[in-house]
Amino acid sequence: MLRLALAAALTLTACAGPRPDIPRTAAVTPPAGWRTPATGIAPIDARWWTAFGDPVLTDLVTRALAANPDIFTAAARVEEARAGLRLARAQRTPTLSAGAPGTAGQSVSPFGTPSDAFGAQPLLQASYDLDLFGRLRQANRAAAAQLLASEGARDTVRLAVASTVASSYIGLRALDLRLAVARQTLAARAEGLRIARRRAETGYTSNLELHQAEAEYRATEQLVPQAELAVARSENAIGVLLGANPGPIPRGLPLDRLAAPPIPAGLPADLLRRRPDLFQAEQALVAADRTLDSARAAMMPNVALTGSAGIVLSTALADPIGVFSLGGSILSPLFDGGRLRAQADVAAARRDQAAYAYQRAALTAFREVDDALAGVRRSGEQAVALAGQRDALAAALRTASNRYRAGYSGYLDQLDAQRGLLTAELTLIQARADRLTAYVALYQAFGGGWRREDVKNPSP
């Protein structure tokens, strides 16, 4: 149902064929409440990460959004696009220039007496492109769309940084739990090794059980430094996301106490319109379409108005002389070797690329939402099954240990139960982490989550 609703909600502007028919405005438009007059697109600040109920996670994401280098880079690209828009607007305004060329020479009086003469001609010139065929107007619109696309790219980076920090923190808490399980298991293996050594020394069992217990202890011992290394690497990766040097990361709630956010029974498909990457692809398509119109308009005649005014000052003249001129020019390309036609073809090809990129962005949005929903559901089912397996193996280990101490069974039965329990515990930790990570992916797939007023009847 959700896939059908999503497919019906977004109308893809790209279609099959060598030249897709592109409308003047793209079909996918964020809701009016998502935009702001100042920037055109609201930043991702829904604070969806607070739904996990961990203040430390909230603080980490907040710090990352304030200091991540990738966000600064994306913000600089927005400023570049804003400057490009100012440049495009300046092309449509009249240009005004001034100059004062000077001359020096000799003049001859009526009596034949030469004398030095100095002169200057202050001049003010103005020109204006009428832009009858919309070349500059379309370029201005393309720059405006490019600015909105850059803002969408910035918000895409912000959303990705927040999601990566949340996923990395969940992974870090899972590694902490794996390390704790490894240490607990190592302590249990040490106790088993002590019992096996005592039984071997008293001659109650052979050295085979002693060597088996020692091998199992060493196998578990190597899990501790392995988990510690993974923890250190995860902390360093989170430090980079925070724009800080590698170092320890504070901890909050353990993995099993992180809240699983409730998912509404029916998520509205309009939430996909809040995805900043879709908005970016839409505006890139609009910019490419306007650039194509500008390239086609460049093949038409260019009409410009020019004017100048000034005075002539010279020692050879009794009074200054005023000069002015007013005129126009029409410049039309007659032969350029196909340059303008090639530029228009390049713009058309880029417009087609933007159309297909927009189509791919929409299809990717469908897939990511469906993957995230399936991940939440299936990883939850897997965690429930693994929890049951873990409980059963724990009971089997207790029985095997009691029988081994009483002499009713061999060490191999206890060893198998220990191995099975360790594997089940580590797999259960990973399944719980995967489920929480799937929630993060779902929030990211919907462009930053949803508000309570967006949906009804939320269900866990």
PDB file of N, CA and C in Angstrom, residues 33-34 36 41-50 61-62 65 155 158-159 162 274 276 447-449 451:
ATOM      1  N   GLY A  33       4.789  25.090   3.803  1.00  0.00           N
ATOM      2  CA  GLY A  33       5.329  25.255   5.143  1.00  0.00           C
ATOM      3  C   GLY A  33       6.784  24.867   5.261  1.00  0.00           C
ATOM      4  N   TRP A  34       7.314  24.188   4.244  1.00  0.00           N
ATOM      5  CA  TRP A  34       8.701  23.740   4.292  1.00  0.00           C
ATOM      6  C   TRP A  34       9.648  24.848   3.860  1.00  0.00           C
ATOM      7  N   THR A  36      10.930  28.907   3.508  1.00  0.00           N
ATOM      8  CA  THR A  36      10.944  30.159   4.244  1.00  0.00           C
ATOM      9  C   THR A  36      11.320  31.275   3.290  1.00  0.00           C
ATOM     10  N   ILE A  41      14.216  27.364   1.346  1.00  0.00           N
ATOM     11  CA  ILE A  41      14.047  25.987   1.779  1.00  0.00           C
ATOM     12  C   ILE A  41      14.474  25.898   3.234  1.00  0.00           C
ATOM     13  N   ALA A  42      13.653  25.284   4.052  1.00  0.00           N
ATOM     14  CA  ALA A  42      13.943  25.234   5.481  1.00  0.00           C
ATOM     15  C   ALA A  42      15.045  24.222   5.760  1.00  0.00           C
ATOM     16  N   PRO A  43      15.968  24.513   6.655  1.00  0.00           N
ATOM     17  CA  PRO A  43      16.991  23.529   7.007  1.00  0.00           C
ATOM     18  C   PRO A  43      16.393  22.355   7.769  1.00  0.00           C
ATOM     19  N   ILE A  44      17.125  21.265   7.770  1.00  0.00           N
ATOM     20  CA  ILE A  44      16.666  20.081   8.483  1.00  0.00           C
ATOM     21  C   ILE A  44      16.925  20.293   9.978  1.00  0.00           C
ATOM     22  N   ASP A  45      15.918  20.701  10.696  1.00  0.00           N
ATOM     23  CA  ASP A  45      16.060  20.955  12.121  1.00  0.00           C
ATOM     24  C   ASP A  45      14.884  20.378  12.895  1.00  0.00           C
ATOM     25  N   ALA A  46      14.351  19.264  12.399  1.00  0.00           N
ATOM     26  CA  ALA A  46      13.196  18.653  13.050  1.00  0.00           C
ATOM     27  C   ALA A  46      13.561  17.974  14.367  1.00  0.00           C
ATOM     28  N   ARG A  47      14.875  17.769  14.625  1.00  0.00           N
ATOM     29  CA  ARG A  47      15.345  17.143  15.856  1.00  0.00           C
ATOM     30  C   ARG A  47      14.695  15.775  16.058  1.00  0.00           C
ATOM     31  N   TRP A  48      14.651  15.010  14.979  1.00  0.00           N
ATOM     32  CA  TRP A  48      14.054  13.682  15.065  1.00  0.00           C
ATOM     33  C   TRP A  48      14.879  12.748  15.935  1.00  0.00           C
ATOM     34  N   TRP A  49      16.153  13.050  16.100  1.00  0.00           N
ATOM     35  CA  TRP A  49      17.024  12.174  16.882  1.00  0.00           C
ATOM     36  C   TRP A  49      16.653  12.163  18.361  1.00  0.00           C
ATOM     37  N   THR A  50      15.875  13.145  18.813  1.00  0.00           N
ATOM     38  CA  THR A  50      15.450  13.135  20.213  1.00  0.00           C
ATOM     39  C   THR A  50      14.457  12.022  20.498  1.00  0.00           C
ATOM     40  N   VAL A  61      24.589  15.035  18.027  1.00  0.00           N
ATOM     41  CA  VAL A  61      24.056  15.483  16.732  1.00  0.00           C
ATOM     42  C   VAL A  61      24.068  17.006  16.653  1.00  0.00           C
ATOM     43  N   THR A  62      23.713  17.671  17.743  1.00  0.00           N
ATOM     44  CA  THR A  62      23.728  19.127  17.751  1.00  0.00           C
ATOM     45  C   THR A  62      25.132  19.670  17.516  1.00  0.00           C
ATOM     46  N   LEU A  65      26.100  19.170  13.777  1.00  0.00           N
ATOM     47  CA  LEU A  65      25.464  20.134  12.875  1.00  0.00           C
ATOM     48  C   LEU A  65      26.080  21.521  12.985  1.00  0.00           C
ATOM     49  N   ASP A 155      21.150  21.070   2.740  1.00  0.00           N
ATOM     50  CA  ASP A 155      20.283  20.386   3.694  1.00  0.00           C
ATOM     51  C   ASP A 155      20.401  18.869   3.573  1.00  0.00           C
ATOM     52  N   ARG A 158      23.323  18.149   5.720  1.00  0.00           N
ATOM     53  CA  ARG A 158      22.940  18.244   7.131  1.00  0.00           C
ATOM     54  C   ARG A 158      22.188  16.996   7.585  1.00  0.00           C
ATOM     55  N   LEU A 159      21.256  16.544   6.768  1.00  0.00           N
ATOM     56  CA  LEU A 159      20.496  15.345   7.114  1.00  0.00           C
ATOM     57  C   LEU A 159      21.401  14.120   7.149  1.00  0.00           C
ATOM     58  N   ALA A 162      23.542  14.256  10.388  1.00  0.00           N
ATOM     59  CA  ALA A 162      22.755  13.878  11.569  1.00  0.00           C
ATOM     60  C   ALA A 162      22.482  12.377  11.588  1.00  0.00           C
ATOM     61  N   ARG A 274       9.491  16.327   1.306  1.00  0.00           N
ATOM     62  CA  ARG A 274      10.376  17.086   2.178  1.00  0.00           C
ATOM     63  C   ARG A 274      11.831  16.671   2.018  1.00  0.00           C
ATOM     64  N   PRO A 276      15.346  16.772   0.954  1.00  0.00           N
ATOM     65  CA  PRO A 276      16.112  17.836   0.299  1.00  0.00           C
ATOM     66  C   PRO A 276      16.800  17.384  -0.972  1.00  0.00           C
ATOM     67  N   GLY A 447      13.203  12.476   4.715  1.00  0.00           N
ATOM     68  CA  GLY A 447      13.699  13.846   4.702  1.00  0.00           C
ATOM     69  C   GLY A 447      13.772  14.501   6.062  1.00  0.00           C
ATOM     70  N   GLY A 448      13.857  13.729   7.127  1.00  0.00           N
ATOM     71  CA  GLY A 448      13.949  14.312   8.460  1.00  0.00           C
ATOM     72  C   GLY A 448      12.796  13.937   9.363  1.00  0.00           C
ATOM     73  N   GLY A 449      12.089  12.879   9.026  1.00  0.00           N
ATOM     74  CA  GLY A 449      11.029  12.405   9.909  1.00  0.00           C
ATOM     75  C   GLY A 449       9.694  13.061   9.657  1.00  0.00           C
ATOM     76  N   ARG A 451       6.167  15.065  11.791  1.00  0.00           N
ATOM     77  CA  ARG A 451       5.625  15.692  12.996  1.00  0.00           C
ATOM     78  C   ARG A 451       4.339  14.979  13.416  1.00  0.00           C
TER      79      ARG A 451
END
